Short mmCIF file of N, CA and C in Angstrom, two decimals:
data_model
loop_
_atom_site.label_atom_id
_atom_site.label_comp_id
_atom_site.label_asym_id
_atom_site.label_seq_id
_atom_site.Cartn_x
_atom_site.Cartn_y
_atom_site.Cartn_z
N UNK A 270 -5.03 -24.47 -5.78
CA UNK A 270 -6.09 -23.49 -5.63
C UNK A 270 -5.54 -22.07 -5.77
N UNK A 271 -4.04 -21.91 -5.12
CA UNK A 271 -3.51 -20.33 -5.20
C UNK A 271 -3.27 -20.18 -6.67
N UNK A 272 -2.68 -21.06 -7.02
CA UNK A 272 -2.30 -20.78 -8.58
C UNK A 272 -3.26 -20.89 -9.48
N UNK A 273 -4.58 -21.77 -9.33
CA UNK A 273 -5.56 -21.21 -10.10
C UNK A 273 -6.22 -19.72 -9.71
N UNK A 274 -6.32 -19.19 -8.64
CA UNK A 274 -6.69 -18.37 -8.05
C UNK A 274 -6.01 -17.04 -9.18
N UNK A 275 -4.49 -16.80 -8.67
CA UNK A 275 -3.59 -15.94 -9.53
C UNK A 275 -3.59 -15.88 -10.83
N UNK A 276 -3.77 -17.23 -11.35
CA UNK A 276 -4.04 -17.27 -13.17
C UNK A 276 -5.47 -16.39 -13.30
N UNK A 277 -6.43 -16.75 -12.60
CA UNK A 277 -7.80 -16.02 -13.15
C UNK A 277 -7.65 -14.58 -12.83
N UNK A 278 -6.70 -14.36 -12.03
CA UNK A 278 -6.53 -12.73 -11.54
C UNK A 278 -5.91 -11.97 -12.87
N UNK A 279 -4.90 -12.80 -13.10
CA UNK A 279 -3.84 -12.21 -14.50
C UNK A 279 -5.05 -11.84 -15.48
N UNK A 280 -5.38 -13.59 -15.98
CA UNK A 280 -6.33 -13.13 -17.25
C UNK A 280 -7.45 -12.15 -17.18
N UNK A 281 -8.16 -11.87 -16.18
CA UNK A 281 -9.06 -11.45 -15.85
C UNK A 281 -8.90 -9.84 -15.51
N UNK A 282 -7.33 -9.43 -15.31
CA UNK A 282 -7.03 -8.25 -15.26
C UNK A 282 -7.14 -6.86 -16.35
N UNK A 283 -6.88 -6.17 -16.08
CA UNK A 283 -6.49 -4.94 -17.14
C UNK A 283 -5.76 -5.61 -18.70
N UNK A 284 -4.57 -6.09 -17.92
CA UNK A 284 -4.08 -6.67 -19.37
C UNK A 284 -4.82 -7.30 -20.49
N UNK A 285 -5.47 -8.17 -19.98
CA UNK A 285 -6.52 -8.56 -21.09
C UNK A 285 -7.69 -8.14 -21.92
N UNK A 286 -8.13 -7.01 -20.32
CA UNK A 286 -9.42 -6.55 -20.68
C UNK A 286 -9.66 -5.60 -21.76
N UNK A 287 -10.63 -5.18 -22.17
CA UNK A 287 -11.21 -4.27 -23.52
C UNK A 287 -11.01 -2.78 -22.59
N UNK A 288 -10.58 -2.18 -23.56
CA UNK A 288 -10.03 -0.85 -23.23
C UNK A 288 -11.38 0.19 -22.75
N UNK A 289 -10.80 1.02 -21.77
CA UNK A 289 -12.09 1.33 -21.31
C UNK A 289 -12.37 2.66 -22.05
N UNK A 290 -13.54 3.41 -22.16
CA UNK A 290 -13.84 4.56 -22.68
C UNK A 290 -12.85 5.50 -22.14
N UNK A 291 -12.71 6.33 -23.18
CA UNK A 291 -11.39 7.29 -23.30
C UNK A 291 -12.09 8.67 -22.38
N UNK A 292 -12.09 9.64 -21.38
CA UNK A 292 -12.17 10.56 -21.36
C UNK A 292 -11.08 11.91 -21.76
N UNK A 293 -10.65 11.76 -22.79
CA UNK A 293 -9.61 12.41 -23.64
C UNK A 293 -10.67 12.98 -24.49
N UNK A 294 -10.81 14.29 -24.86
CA UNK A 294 -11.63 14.72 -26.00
C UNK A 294 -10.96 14.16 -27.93
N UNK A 295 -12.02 13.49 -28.58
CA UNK A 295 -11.84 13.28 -29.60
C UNK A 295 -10.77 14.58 -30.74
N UNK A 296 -9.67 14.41 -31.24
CA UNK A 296 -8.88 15.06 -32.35
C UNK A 296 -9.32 15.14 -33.11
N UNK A 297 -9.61 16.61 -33.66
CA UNK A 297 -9.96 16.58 -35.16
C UNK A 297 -8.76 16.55 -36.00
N UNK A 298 -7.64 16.86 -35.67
CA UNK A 298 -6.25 16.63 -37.19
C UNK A 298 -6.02 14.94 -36.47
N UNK A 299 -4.98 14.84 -37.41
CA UNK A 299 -4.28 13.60 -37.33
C UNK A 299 -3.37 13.25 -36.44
N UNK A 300 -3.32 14.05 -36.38
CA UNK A 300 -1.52 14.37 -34.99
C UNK A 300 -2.18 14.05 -33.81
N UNK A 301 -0.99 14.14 -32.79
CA UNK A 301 -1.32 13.72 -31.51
C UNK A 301 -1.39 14.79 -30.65
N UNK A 302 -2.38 15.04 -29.94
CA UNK A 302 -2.88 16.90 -28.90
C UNK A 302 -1.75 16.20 -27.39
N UNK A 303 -1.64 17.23 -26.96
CA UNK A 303 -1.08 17.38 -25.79
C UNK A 303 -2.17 17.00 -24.84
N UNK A 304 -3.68 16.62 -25.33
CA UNK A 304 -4.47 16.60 -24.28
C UNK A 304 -4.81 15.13 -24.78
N UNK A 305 -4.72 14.18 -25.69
CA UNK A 305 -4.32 13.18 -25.70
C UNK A 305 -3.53 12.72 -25.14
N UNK A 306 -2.02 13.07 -25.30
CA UNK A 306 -1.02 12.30 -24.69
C UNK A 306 -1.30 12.51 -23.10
N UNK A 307 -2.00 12.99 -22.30
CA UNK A 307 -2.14 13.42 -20.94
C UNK A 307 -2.75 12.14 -20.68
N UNK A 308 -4.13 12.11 -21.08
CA UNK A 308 -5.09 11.07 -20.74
C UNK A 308 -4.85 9.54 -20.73
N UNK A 309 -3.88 9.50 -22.16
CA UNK A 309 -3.28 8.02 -22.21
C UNK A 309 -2.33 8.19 -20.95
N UNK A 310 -1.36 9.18 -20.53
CA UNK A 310 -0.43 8.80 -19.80
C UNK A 310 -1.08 8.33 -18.60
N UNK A 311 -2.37 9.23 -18.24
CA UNK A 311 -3.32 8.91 -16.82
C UNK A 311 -4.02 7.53 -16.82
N UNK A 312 -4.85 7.47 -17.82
CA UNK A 312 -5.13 5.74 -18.01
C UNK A 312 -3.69 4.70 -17.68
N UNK A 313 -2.50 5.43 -18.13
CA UNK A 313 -1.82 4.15 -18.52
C UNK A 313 -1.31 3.66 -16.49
N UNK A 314 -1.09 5.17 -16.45
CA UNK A 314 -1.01 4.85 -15.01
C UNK A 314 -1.92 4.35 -13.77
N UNK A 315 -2.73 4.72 -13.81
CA UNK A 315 -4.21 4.03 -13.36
C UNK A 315 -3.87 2.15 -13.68
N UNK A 316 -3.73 1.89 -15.16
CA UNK A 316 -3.68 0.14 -15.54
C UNK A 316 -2.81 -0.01 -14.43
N UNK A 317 -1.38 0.34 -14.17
CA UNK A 317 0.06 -0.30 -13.87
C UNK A 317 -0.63 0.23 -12.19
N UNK A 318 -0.99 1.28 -11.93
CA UNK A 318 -1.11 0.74 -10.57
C UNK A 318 -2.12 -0.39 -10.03
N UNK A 319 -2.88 -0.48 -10.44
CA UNK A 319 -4.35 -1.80 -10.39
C UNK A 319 -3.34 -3.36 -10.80
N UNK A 320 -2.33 -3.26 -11.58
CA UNK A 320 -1.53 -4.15 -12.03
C UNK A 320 -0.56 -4.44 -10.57
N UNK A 321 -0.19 -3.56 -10.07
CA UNK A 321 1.16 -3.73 -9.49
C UNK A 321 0.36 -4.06 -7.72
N UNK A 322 -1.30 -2.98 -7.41
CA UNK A 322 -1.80 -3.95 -6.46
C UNK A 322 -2.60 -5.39 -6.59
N UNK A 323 -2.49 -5.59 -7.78
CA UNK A 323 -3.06 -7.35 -7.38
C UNK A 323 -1.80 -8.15 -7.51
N UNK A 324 -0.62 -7.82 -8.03
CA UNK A 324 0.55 -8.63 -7.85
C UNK A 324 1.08 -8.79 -6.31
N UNK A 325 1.06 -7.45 -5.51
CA UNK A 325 1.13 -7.62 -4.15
C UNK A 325 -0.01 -7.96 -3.38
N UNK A 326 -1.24 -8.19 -3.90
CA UNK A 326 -2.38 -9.11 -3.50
C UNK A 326 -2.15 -10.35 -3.45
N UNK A 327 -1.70 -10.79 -4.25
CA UNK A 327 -1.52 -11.97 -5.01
C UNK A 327 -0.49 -12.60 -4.18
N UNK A 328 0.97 -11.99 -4.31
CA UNK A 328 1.77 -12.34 -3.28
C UNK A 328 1.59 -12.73 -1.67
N UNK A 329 0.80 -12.26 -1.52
CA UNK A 329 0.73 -11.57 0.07
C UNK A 329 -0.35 -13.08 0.36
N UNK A 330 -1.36 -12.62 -0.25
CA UNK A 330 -2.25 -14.16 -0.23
C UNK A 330 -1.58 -15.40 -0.18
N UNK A 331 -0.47 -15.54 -1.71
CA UNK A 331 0.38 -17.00 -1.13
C UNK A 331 1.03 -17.23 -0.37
N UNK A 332 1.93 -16.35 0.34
CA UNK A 332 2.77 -16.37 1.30
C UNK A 332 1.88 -16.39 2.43
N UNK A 333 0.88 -15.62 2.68
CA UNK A 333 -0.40 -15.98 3.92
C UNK A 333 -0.50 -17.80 3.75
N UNK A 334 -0.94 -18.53 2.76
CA UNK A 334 -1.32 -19.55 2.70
C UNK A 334 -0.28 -20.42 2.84
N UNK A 335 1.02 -20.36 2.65
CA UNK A 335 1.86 -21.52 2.18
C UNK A 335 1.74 -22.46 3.34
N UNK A 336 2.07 -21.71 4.62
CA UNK A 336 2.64 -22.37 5.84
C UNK A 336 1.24 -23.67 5.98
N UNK A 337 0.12 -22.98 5.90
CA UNK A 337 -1.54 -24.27 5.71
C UNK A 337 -1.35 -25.01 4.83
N UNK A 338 -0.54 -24.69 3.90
CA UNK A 338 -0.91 -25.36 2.43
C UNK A 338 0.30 -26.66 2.59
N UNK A 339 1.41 -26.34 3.19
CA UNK A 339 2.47 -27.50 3.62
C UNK A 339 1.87 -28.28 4.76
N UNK A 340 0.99 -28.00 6.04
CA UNK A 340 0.94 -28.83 7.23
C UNK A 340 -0.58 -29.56 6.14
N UNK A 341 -1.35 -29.28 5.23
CA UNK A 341 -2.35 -29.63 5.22
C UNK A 341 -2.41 -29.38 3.06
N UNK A 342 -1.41 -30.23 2.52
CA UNK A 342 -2.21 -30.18 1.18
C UNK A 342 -3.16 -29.90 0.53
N UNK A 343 -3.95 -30.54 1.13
CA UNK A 343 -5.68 -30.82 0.49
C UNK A 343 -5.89 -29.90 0.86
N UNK A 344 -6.14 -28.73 1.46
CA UNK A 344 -6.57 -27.84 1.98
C UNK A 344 -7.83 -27.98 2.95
N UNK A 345 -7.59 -29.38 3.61
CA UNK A 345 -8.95 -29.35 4.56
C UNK A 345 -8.66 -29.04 6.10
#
């Protein structure tokens, strides 16, 4: 159940998901604006922290469960 639990968390995360609307103003040249590279850096950080709290979600949950999950398999 934990490990299906954690798999649907992964897939279901940032990593997979469709990129969200940019609040970076659209470039008119080709090059890359300083106010681009800001916004990606802020999105990117925003993903990795949402990433790094469901991994210690995630953790914290199985290690909560193990000790039930050894006296009682089935989970009943």
């Amino acid at each position: 159940m934990t490990a299906t639990t954690a798999a649907l968390l992964m897939v279901g995360g940032t990593a997979f998901a469709a990129p969200a609307a940019s609040e970076a103003p659209v470039s008119a040249v080709d090059g890359i604006t300083f106010s681009d590279a800001y916004y990606t850096f802020i999105e990117g950080g925003a993903a990795l922290g949402y990433g790094a709290a469901s991994l210690v979600a995630g953790a914290y949950a199985g290690i909560a469960r193990t000790p039930a999950l050894i006296l009682s398999p089935t989970g009943d």
